[in-house]
Coordinates of C-alpha atoms in Angstrom, one line a residue:
M271 CA 164.3 -117.6 107.6
S272 CA 166.5 -114.6 108.5
M273 CA 169.7 -115.1 110.5
I274 CA 170.0 -113.3 113.8
V275 CA 173.2 -111.3 114.0
H276 CA 174.4 -111.0 117.6
P277 CA 176.4 -107.9 118.5
K278 CA 180.1 -108.4 119.2
T279 CA 181.3 -108.7 122.7
K280 CA 183.9 -106.2 124.0
E281 CA 186.5 -109.0 123.9
Q282 CA 185.7 -109.8 120.2
Q283 CA 185.8 -106.1 119.3
H284 CA 189.1 -105.7 121.0
E285 CA 190.6 -108.7 119.2
E286 CA 189.3 -107.3 115.9
N287 CA 190.9 -103.9 116.7
L288 CA 194.2 -105.5 117.5
K289 CA 194.1 -107.4 114.2
T290 CA 193.4 -104.2 112.4
L291 CA 196.1 -102.3 114.2
R292 CA 198.7 -105.0 113.3
A293 CA 197.9 -104.5 109.6
L294 CA 198.2 -100.7 109.6
R295 CA 201.0 -99.0 107.8
P296 CA 202.2 -95.3 107.7
L297 CA 200.4 -95.2 104.3
D298 CA 197.1 -95.6 106.1
D299 CA 196.0 -92.0 106.8
D300 CA 194.5 -92.6 110.3
F301 CA 197.7 -94.4 111.4
M302 CA 199.9 -91.8 109.7
R303 CA 198.3 -88.9 111.7
E304 CA 199.0 -90.7 115.0
L305 CA 202.6 -91.4 113.9
F306 CA 203.2 -87.6 113.3
R307 CA 201.0 -86.3 116.2
N308 CA 203.3 -84.2 118.6
N309 CA 206.3 -85.6 116.8
M310 CA 208.1 -82.7 115.1
L311 CA 211.4 -84.6 114.8
L312 CA 209.7 -87.2 112.7
S313 CA 208.0 -84.6 110.5
Q314 CA 211.2 -82.7 110.1
E315 CA 213.1 -85.9 109.0
V316 CA 210.4 -86.8 106.5
L317 CA 210.0 -83.3 105.1
R318 CA 213.8 -82.9 104.8
I319 CA 213.9 -86.0 102.6
I320 CA 210.9 -85.0 100.5
T321 CA 211.8 -81.3 99.9
G322 CA 215.6 -81.9 99.7
K323 CA 216.1 -79.1 102.3
Q324 CA 218.5 -80.7 104.8
D325 CA 218.6 -77.5 106.9
L326 CA 214.8 -77.4 107.3
V327 CA 213.8 -77.0 111.0
I328 CA 210.2 -77.5 112.1
I329 CA 209.2 -75.2 114.9
Q330 CA 205.4 -75.8 115.0
Q331 CA 203.1 -78.6 113.9
E332 CA 199.5 -79.7 114.1
T333 CA 197.7 -82.8 112.9
Q334 CA 194.1 -82.7 111.6
Y335 CA 194.4 -78.9 111.1
D336 CA 191.0 -77.4 110.2
L337 CA 191.4 -74.4 108.0
K338 CA 189.6 -71.8 110.1
R339 CA 189.0 -69.2 107.4
L340 CA 186.9 -71.5 105.2
M341 CA 183.8 -71.3 107.4
G342 CA 180.7 -71.7 105.3
L343 CA 182.8 -72.8 102.3
R344 CA 184.1 -76.2 101.2
S345 CA 185.9 -77.5 104.3
A346 CA 189.4 -78.9 104.5
C347 CA 191.1 -80.8 107.3
L348 CA 194.9 -81.2 106.7
D349 CA 196.6 -84.4 107.8
V350 CA 199.7 -82.6 109.0
L351 CA 200.5 -78.8 108.9
A352 CA 204.0 -77.8 109.9
T353 CA 205.8 -74.4 110.1
D354 CA 209.5 -74.2 109.7
S355 CA 212.1 -71.7 111.0
E356 CA 211.8 -69.7 107.7
G357 CA 208.0 -69.3 108.1
R358 CA 207.2 -71.8 105.3
K359 CA 204.0 -73.7 105.7
L360 CA 204.2 -77.4 104.8
N361 CA 201.1 -79.5 104.4
L362 CA 201.7 -83.3 104.3
E363 CA 198.9 -85.6 103.1
V364 CA 198.7 -89.4 102.7
N365 CA 196.4 -90.7 100.0
R366 CA 195.8 -94.4 99.4
D367 CA 192.9 -93.6 97.0
D368 CA 194.4 -92.0 93.9
S369 CA 191.3 -90.0 93.2
T370 CA 191.7 -88.0 96.5
A371 CA 195.1 -86.7 95.4
D372 CA 194.0 -85.1 92.1
R373 CA 195.4 -81.9 90.8
F374 CA 192.2 -79.9 91.7
R375 CA 192.5 -80.9 95.4
A376 CA 196.1 -79.9 95.4
R377 CA 195.1 -76.5 93.9
F378 CA 192.4 -76.0 96.5
Y379 CA 194.6 -76.9 99.4
S380 CA 197.3 -74.6 98.1
S381 CA 195.0 -71.6 97.7
S382 CA 193.3 -72.4 101.1
L383 CA 196.7 -72.0 102.8
D384 CA 197.1 -68.6 101.2
V385 CA 193.7 -67.5 102.6
E386 CA 194.5 -69.0 106.0
F387 CA 197.8 -67.2 106.5
L388 CA 197.4 -63.7 105.0
N389 CA 195.9 -61.3 107.6
K390 CA 193.9 -58.2 107.0
N391 CA 196.1 -55.3 105.7
Q392 CA 199.0 -57.5 105.0
K393 CA 200.6 -57.1 101.6
F394 CA 200.3 -60.0 99.1
S395 CA 204.0 -60.2 99.0
E396 CA 203.9 -61.3 102.7
L397 CA 202.2 -64.6 101.7
P398 CA 204.2 -67.4 103.2
E399 CA 206.0 -69.9 101.0
T400 CA 203.8 -73.0 100.9
Y401 CA 204.2 -76.7 100.2
V402 CA 201.3 -79.1 99.6
I403 CA 202.7 -82.6 99.6
F404 CA 200.8 -85.7 98.7
I405 CA 202.2 -89.2 99.4
T406 CA 200.3 -91.6 97.2
E407 CA 200.2 -95.4 97.4
N408 CA 200.6 -95.7 93.7
D409 CA 202.6 -93.9 91.0
I410 CA 199.7 -91.8 89.8
F411 CA 201.7 -90.2 87.0
K412 CA 203.1 -93.6 85.9
K413 CA 206.5 -92.3 85.0
G414 CA 208.6 -94.2 87.6
K415 CA 209.8 -91.1 89.3
P416 CA 210.2 -91.0 93.1
I417 CA 208.9 -87.4 93.3
Y418 CA 207.0 -85.1 91.0
R419 CA 207.4 -81.4 91.7
I420 CA 204.7 -79.0 90.4
E421 CA 205.9 -75.4 89.9
R422 CA 204.4 -72.5 88.0
I423 CA 206.5 -71.2 85.1
N424 CA 206.2 -68.3 82.6
T425 CA 205.3 -70.4 79.5
D426 CA 206.5 -67.7 77.1
T427 CA 210.0 -67.4 78.6
G428 CA 210.4 -70.7 80.3
E429 CA 211.4 -69.0 83.5
P430 CA 210.1 -70.0 87.0
F431 CA 207.3 -67.8 88.2
N432 CA 208.7 -67.9 91.8
D433 CA 205.4 -67.1 93.6
G434 CA 206.3 -69.3 96.6
E435 CA 203.7 -72.0 95.8
H436 CA 205.0 -75.6 95.6
I437 CA 203.1 -78.9 95.1
I438 CA 204.8 -82.2 95.4
Y439 CA 203.6 -85.7 94.7
V440 CA 205.6 -88.5 96.3
N441 CA 205.4 -92.0 94.6
G442 CA 204.6 -94.4 97.5
A443 CA 205.4 -97.3 95.3
Y444 CA 209.0 -96.2 94.5
E445 CA 211.6 -98.8 95.5
G446 CA 214.9 -97.1 94.6
D447 CA 218.0 -97.4 96.8
T448 CA 217.9 -93.7 97.9
D449 CA 216.6 -91.9 101.0
I450 CA 213.2 -91.4 99.4
G451 CA 213.1 -95.1 98.3
R452 CA 213.9 -96.2 101.8
L453 CA 211.4 -93.8 103.3
M454 CA 208.6 -95.1 101.0
H455 CA 209.7 -98.7 101.9
D456 CA 209.1 -97.8 105.5
F457 CA 205.7 -96.2 104.7
R458 CA 204.6 -99.6 103.2
C459 CA 205.8 -101.5 106.3
R460 CA 203.6 -103.0 108.9
D461 CA 206.4 -104.1 111.2
A462 CA 208.7 -101.6 112.9
D463 CA 211.6 -104.1 112.8
D464 CA 211.5 -103.9 109.0
M465 CA 212.0 -100.1 108.8
Y466 CA 215.1 -98.2 107.9
F467 CA 214.4 -95.0 109.7
E468 CA 214.6 -95.2 113.5
L469 CA 212.3 -92.3 114.3
L470 CA 209.5 -93.9 112.2
A471 CA 210.2 -97.4 113.6
E472 CA 210.2 -96.1 117.2
R473 CA 206.8 -94.4 116.9
T474 CA 205.4 -97.4 115.0
R475 CA 206.6 -99.7 117.7
Y476 CA 205.0 -97.6 120.4
L477 CA 201.6 -97.5 118.7
K478 CA 201.6 -101.2 117.9
E479 CA 203.5 -102.8 120.8
D480 CA 203.5 -100.6 123.9
P481 CA 200.4 -101.1 126.0
K482 CA 199.8 -97.3 126.2
G483 CA 200.1 -96.9 122.5
V484 CA 198.0 -99.9 121.7
S485 CA 195.3 -98.7 124.1
H486 CA 195.3 -95.2 122.4
M487 CA 195.0 -96.7 119.0
C488 CA 192.2 -99.1 120.0
K489 CA 190.2 -96.2 121.6
L490 CA 190.6 -94.2 118.3
M491 CA 189.2 -97.2 116.3
E492 CA 186.3 -97.6 118.7
D493 CA 185.6 -93.9 118.4
R494 CA 185.7 -94.2 114.6
V495 CA 183.1 -97.1 114.7
R496 CA 180.8 -94.9 116.9
E497 CA 181.2 -91.9 114.5
E498 CA 180.5 -94.0 111.5
A499 CA 177.4 -95.5 113.1
A500 CA 176.2 -92.0 114.0
I501 CA 176.7 -90.9 110.4
T502 CA 174.8 -93.9 109.1
E503 CA 171.9 -93.1 111.4
K504 CA 171.9 -89.4 110.4
L505 CA 171.8 -90.4 106.7
K506 CA 168.9 -92.7 107.4
A507 CA 167.1 -89.8 109.1
Y508 CA 167.7 -87.5 106.1
Q509 CA 166.4 -90.2 103.7
I510 CA 163.2 -90.6 105.8
A511 CA 162.8 -86.8 106.1
L512 CA 163.2 -86.4 102.3
K513 CA 160.5 -89.0 101.6
M514 CA 158.1 -87.2 104.0
L515 CA 158.9 -83.8 102.4
E516 CA 158.2 -85.2 99.0
R517 CA 154.9 -86.7 100.2
G518 CA 153.9 -83.2 101.2
K519 CA 151.6 -84.1 104.1
D520 CA 153.8 -83.3 107.1
T521 CA 155.0 -80.1 108.7
F522 CA 158.6 -79.3 109.4
D523 CA 157.9 -79.8 113.1
E524 CA 156.3 -83.2 112.6
I525 CA 159.2 -84.4 110.4
A526 CA 161.8 -83.2 112.9
S527 CA 160.0 -85.0 115.7
L528 CA 159.8 -88.3 113.8
T529 CA 163.4 -88.3 112.5
S530 CA 165.3 -86.6 115.4
L531 CA 166.5 -84.0 113.0
T532 CA 166.3 -80.3 114.0
I533 CA 163.7 -78.1 112.4
E534 CA 166.5 -76.1 110.8
E535 CA 167.9 -79.3 109.2
V536 CA 164.5 -80.2 107.8
Q537 CA 164.1 -76.7 106.4
E538 CA 167.6 -76.8 104.8
L539 CA 166.8 -80.2 103.3
A540 CA 163.6 -78.8 101.8
E541 CA 165.4 -75.8 100.3
E542 CA 168.2 -77.9 98.8
N543 CA 165.6 -80.1 97.0
N544 CA 163.3 -77.2 96.1
I545 CA 160.4 -78.6 98.0
V546 CA 157.6 -76.4 99.3
T547 CA 155.7 -78.0 102.2
V548 CA 152.9 -77.1 104.6

């Protein structure tokens, strides 16, 4: 006998959202993006600590920045992209899953920034200096360092290549009594009262305790649930369409009508799987 699962009431879903919100930390990427959204002073403080550039001044910032010149290619959406007063581009990413902060992703993001910010007829020497920064929950290099700086060098001379590309990994598990140690402590905190840095604590307190901030975060979580449900339904539609294509008895029009996919999506699915249909 199958058990009937009743949908959650609005009140039950709201309580679940509040419980989830209380457990979030700056190391959780969805929460991190809202902490930094429209908050250049917080970004500036964090980037000064990580880069060691105490005179760094952020003049522009965007969260969830879509790299516009990658249309038709492998897409990339940056957690935080900031520009400082020297024209440097600084990309800040938070990664709880070690596998999403691998060296090839860092390489791709770094090269994508080059493509994004060099216009037609500009000289290559006009490329902006770029920083791709990953804050990882674990010490992925397992050497106990707070920060790992990746720079190109001339291996035959041992001299820096000085091409303006910088990749930095920040060890989110680091606990030393330094600014970076205290910052990573705060990134692991769920409660604003336990944080060292007031800008981070203030924004955390707003999103978790202020009615407006809480309402904003709950709406984001509800939107995410709807998006995930829509993605699940879309995947099911593709699975059904693929079975129909493999059966070879249905036209693109018929498959599209039965699965709610577009004819173009069905055609692309057939092409990707090398299926010739009627």
